[in-house]
mmCIF file of C-alpha atoms and ligand atoms in Angstrom:
data_model
loop_
_atom_site.group_PDB
_atom_site.id
_atom_site.type_symbol
_atom_site.label_atom_id
_atom_site.label_comp_id
_atom_site.label_asym_id
_atom_site.label_seq_id
_atom_site.Cartn_x
_atom_site.Cartn_y
_atom_site.Cartn_z
ATOM 1 C CA UNK K 1 -0.004 -0.071 0.242
ATOM 2 C CA UNK K 2 1.410 2.996 -0.764
ATOM 3 C CA UNK K 3 2.514 5.895 1.895
ATOM 4 C CA UNK K 4 2.538 9.631 0.251
ATOM 5 C CA UNK K 5 3.724 11.909 2.198
ATOM 6 C CA UNK K 6 4.356 15.618 2.258
ATOM 7 C CA UNK K 7 6.792 16.950 4.279
ATOM 8 C CA UNK K 8 7.812 21.064 4.806
ATOM 9 C CA UNK K 9 11.380 21.411 3.905
ATOM 10 C CA UNK K 10 13.035 24.823 4.753
ATOM 11 C CA UNK K 11 16.404 25.477 3.329
ATOM 12 C CA UNK K 12 18.392 28.230 6.048
ATOM 13 C CA UNK K 13 19.616 31.402 5.820
ATOM 14 C CA UNK K 14 23.563 29.911 5.343
ATOM 15 C CA UNK K 15 22.844 27.464 2.572
ATOM 16 C CA UNK K 16 20.382 30.430 0.748
ATOM 17 C CA UNK K 17 23.544 33.170 1.010
ATOM 18 C CA UNK K 18 26.098 30.382 -0.515
ATOM 19 C CA UNK K 19 23.305 29.912 -2.853
ATOM 20 C CA UNK K 20 23.480 26.347 -2.490
ATOM 21 C CA UNK K 21 19.328 25.933 -3.493
ATOM 22 C CA UNK K 22 20.253 24.853 -6.570
ATOM 23 C CA UNK K 23 22.224 21.900 -5.400
ATOM 24 C CA UNK K 24 20.122 21.137 -2.347
ATOM 25 C CA UNK K 25 17.123 21.472 -4.884
ATOM 26 C CA UNK K 26 18.944 18.726 -7.155
ATOM 27 C CA UNK K 27 19.660 16.553 -3.888
ATOM 28 C CA UNK K 28 15.878 16.444 -2.849
ATOM 29 C CA UNK K 29 14.708 15.575 -6.981
ATOM 30 C CA UNK K 30 17.570 13.343 -7.676
ATOM 31 C CA UNK K 31 16.475 11.070 -4.646
ATOM 32 C CA UNK K 32 12.907 11.148 -5.955
ATOM 33 C CA UNK K 33 10.878 13.555 -3.854
ATOM 34 C CA UNK K 34 8.612 16.587 -5.579
ATOM 35 C CA UNK K 35 9.027 20.115 -5.015
ATOM 36 C CA UNK K 36 5.688 21.078 -5.126
ATOM 37 C CA UNK K 37 5.545 24.356 -3.612
ATOM 38 C CA UNK K 38 8.048 26.642 -3.245
ATOM 39 C CA UNK K 39 8.702 30.219 -2.006
ATOM 40 C CA UNK K 40 12.153 31.859 -1.343
ATOM 41 C CA UNK K 41 11.075 34.313 1.354
ATOM 42 C CA UNK K 42 12.769 36.351 4.751
ATOM 43 C CA UNK K 43 10.903 36.090 7.748
ATOM 44 C CA UNK K 44 10.717 38.294 10.850
ATOM 45 C CA UNK K 45 12.093 37.025 14.878
ATOM 46 C CA UNK K 46 8.250 37.222 15.609
ATOM 47 C CA UNK K 47 7.754 34.487 12.791
ATOM 48 C CA UNK K 48 10.424 32.667 13.097
ATOM 49 C CA UNK K 49 9.437 32.478 17.214
ATOM 50 C CA UNK K 50 6.201 30.548 16.458
ATOM 51 C CA UNK K 51 7.249 28.711 13.836
ATOM 52 C CA UNK K 52 9.778 27.134 16.412
ATOM 53 C CA UNK K 53 7.740 27.496 19.281
ATOM 54 C CA UNK K 54 7.973 23.839 20.139
ATOM 55 C CA UNK K 55 11.898 24.779 20.428
ATOM 56 C CA UNK K 56 10.693 27.413 22.928
ATOM 57 C CA UNK K 57 11.510 26.161 26.007
ATOM 58 C CA UNK K 58 15.606 25.491 24.994
ATOM 59 C CA UNK K 59 18.648 27.512 25.322
ATOM 60 C CA UNK K 60 19.404 27.748 21.683
ATOM 61 C CA UNK K 61 15.731 29.372 21.360
ATOM 62 C CA UNK K 62 16.615 33.035 21.116
ATOM 63 C CA UNK K 63 19.867 32.889 18.360
ATOM 64 C CA UNK K 64 17.643 30.023 16.606
ATOM 65 C CA UNK K 65 14.771 32.409 16.025
ATOM 66 C CA UNK K 66 17.510 35.246 16.010
ATOM 67 C CA UNK K 67 19.416 33.145 12.867
ATOM 68 C CA UNK K 68 16.289 32.249 10.987
ATOM 69 C CA UNK K 69 14.975 36.079 10.778
ATOM 70 C CA UNK K 70 18.756 36.536 9.472
ATOM 71 C CA UNK K 71 18.327 36.808 6.022
ATOM 72 C CA UNK K 72 16.019 34.736 2.550
ATOM 73 C CA UNK K 73 15.107 31.417 3.086
ATOM 74 C CA UNK K 74 13.605 28.821 0.387
ATOM 75 C CA UNK K 75 10.715 26.815 2.151
ATOM 76 C CA UNK K 76 9.052 23.767 -0.193
ATOM 77 C CA UNK K 77 6.393 21.423 0.545
ATOM 78 C CA UNK K 78 8.048 17.904 -0.636
ATOM 79 C CA UNK K 79 6.091 14.878 -1.819
ATOM 80 C CA UNK K 80 7.153 11.304 -1.828
ATOM 81 C CA UNK K 81 6.426 8.083 -0.247
ATOM 82 C CA UNK K 82 6.681 7.606 3.682
ATOM 83 C CA UNK K 83 8.544 11.811 2.779
ATOM 84 C CA UNK K 84 8.859 12.589 6.559
ATOM 85 C CA UNK K 85 11.858 10.198 7.695
ATOM 86 C CA UNK K 86 12.892 9.569 3.320
ATOM 87 C CA UNK K 87 13.707 14.082 3.872
ATOM 88 C CA UNK K 88 14.839 13.102 7.869
ATOM 89 C CA UNK K 89 17.283 10.351 6.600
ATOM 90 C CA UNK K 90 18.670 12.624 3.972
ATOM 91 C CA UNK K 91 19.429 15.984 5.845
ATOM 92 C CA UNK K 92 21.851 13.924 7.533
ATOM 93 C CA UNK K 93 22.160 14.472 11.842
ATOM 94 C CA UNK K 94 20.912 17.931 13.312
ATOM 95 C CA UNK K 95 24.951 18.581 14.032
ATOM 96 C CA UNK K 96 26.717 17.882 10.333
ATOM 97 C CA UNK K 97 29.352 16.429 12.763
ATOM 98 C CA UNK K 98 27.184 13.776 13.400
ATOM 99 C CA UNK K 99 26.029 14.115 9.541
ATOM 100 C CA UNK K 100 26.499 10.758 7.396
ATOM 101 C CA UNK K 101 27.935 11.075 4.039
ATOM 102 C CA UNK K 102 25.651 11.189 0.982
ATOM 103 C CA UNK K 103 23.661 13.525 3.792
ATOM 104 C CA UNK K 104 22.966 17.320 3.665
ATOM 105 C CA UNK K 105 24.386 18.204 6.603
ATOM 106 C CA UNK K 106 27.410 16.510 6.156
ATOM 107 C CA UNK K 107 27.857 18.154 2.378
ATOM 108 C CA UNK K 108 26.820 21.381 3.231
ATOM 109 C CA UNK K 109 26.135 22.315 7.541
ATOM 110 C CA UNK K 110 28.897 24.321 8.972
ATOM 111 C CA UNK K 111 27.173 23.531 12.516
ATOM 112 C CA UNK K 112 24.752 22.882 14.405
ATOM 113 C CA UNK K 113 23.410 26.021 13.751
ATOM 114 C CA UNK K 114 24.234 26.874 10.344
ATOM 115 C CA UNK K 115 22.863 23.590 9.320
ATOM 116 C CA UNK K 116 21.502 24.548 5.676
ATOM 117 C CA UNK K 117 18.569 23.083 6.068
ATOM 118 C CA UNK K 118 15.249 22.383 8.406
ATOM 119 C CA UNK K 119 12.230 19.372 7.735
ATOM 120 C CA UNK K 120 9.243 18.718 9.249
ATOM 121 C CA UNK K 121 10.042 15.669 12.566
ATOM 122 C CA UNK K 122 6.851 13.821 12.582
ATOM 123 C CA UNK K 123 3.449 13.401 10.271
ATOM 124 C CA UNK K 124 0.978 16.096 12.912
ATOM 125 C CA UNK K 125 4.071 18.965 12.845
ATOM 126 C CA UNK K 126 4.348 18.630 8.435
ATOM 127 C CA UNK K 127 0.613 19.181 8.468
ATOM 128 C CA UNK K 128 0.941 22.375 11.451
ATOM 129 C CA UNK K 129 4.691 23.595 9.313
ATOM 130 C CA UNK K 130 2.991 23.198 5.807
ATOM 131 C CA UNK K 131 -0.087 25.467 7.032
ATOM 132 C CA UNK K 132 2.041 27.670 8.840
ATOM 133 C CA UNK K 133 3.707 28.318 5.340
ATOM 134 C CA UNK K 134 1.475 27.579 2.560
ATOM 135 C CA UNK K 135 -2.016 27.814 4.200
ATOM 136 C CA UNK K 136 -3.723 30.831 1.670
HETATM 137 P P1 CMP T 1 16.035 22.112 12.718
HETATM 138 O O1 CMP T 1 16.229 20.901 11.989
HETATM 139 O O2 CMP T 1 15.956 23.454 12.643
HETATM 140 O O3 CMP T 1 15.666 21.955 14.805
HETATM 141 C C1 CMP T 1 15.805 22.899 15.378
HETATM 142 C C2 CMP T 1 16.933 23.534 15.196
HETATM 143 O O4 CMP T 1 17.648 23.905 16.719
HETATM 144 C C3 CMP T 1 18.478 22.914 14.847
HETATM 145 O O5 CMP T 1 17.616 22.206 13.609
HETATM 146 C C4 CMP T 1 19.324 23.066 14.751
HETATM 147 O O6 CMP T 1 19.918 24.192 13.971
HETATM 148 C C5 CMP T 1 19.450 23.912 15.805
HETATM 149 N N1 CMP T 1 19.982 23.899 17.484
HETATM 150 C C6 CMP T 1 20.628 24.333 17.822
HETATM 151 N N2 CMP T 1 21.640 23.988 18.955
HETATM 152 C C7 CMP T 1 20.555 22.905 18.832
HETATM 153 C C8 CMP T 1 20.916 21.378 19.722
HETATM 154 N N3 CMP T 1 21.280 22.067 21.411
HETATM 155 N N4 CMP T 1 19.720 20.219 19.428
HETATM 156 C C9 CMP T 1 19.246 20.615 18.840
HETATM 157 N N5 CMP T 1 19.229 21.408 18.193
HETATM 158 C C10 CMP T 1 19.461 22.978 18.073
#
């Protein structure tokens, strides 16, 4: 039985700044994802705080929100069989130092903060995150 899912992907400011968005999108396409929605935007800190609200108690929350709002980002809806897990595998570990060869974060990530991409971590969060950026 098929289990096609949608997940939210963000190409973060460090990667957009280095003009890596085309290369990262190519990695998604090569790995069988369809990019069904896409836009390049910059959000303000208040919006970043809303987006990362699940992390509001974490010590890195303030820096994380400052960072996500520091420059343009590319937000996308990716579609594929088991997209949420497949995207997490393709991104690699949160900390690029721990990410496996062939993953986006291993290839492009600079640090745990500047780790080039974000991806939804569950079906429930994927729906919330897609609505956050694409609800019309
Ligand atoms: P992301 O997948 O976008 O989700 C939250 C982000 O917080 C994460 O990627 C990291 O870039 C950032 N972050 C910073 N410090 C930490 C930490 N200690 N643990 C997890 N995430 C962190």
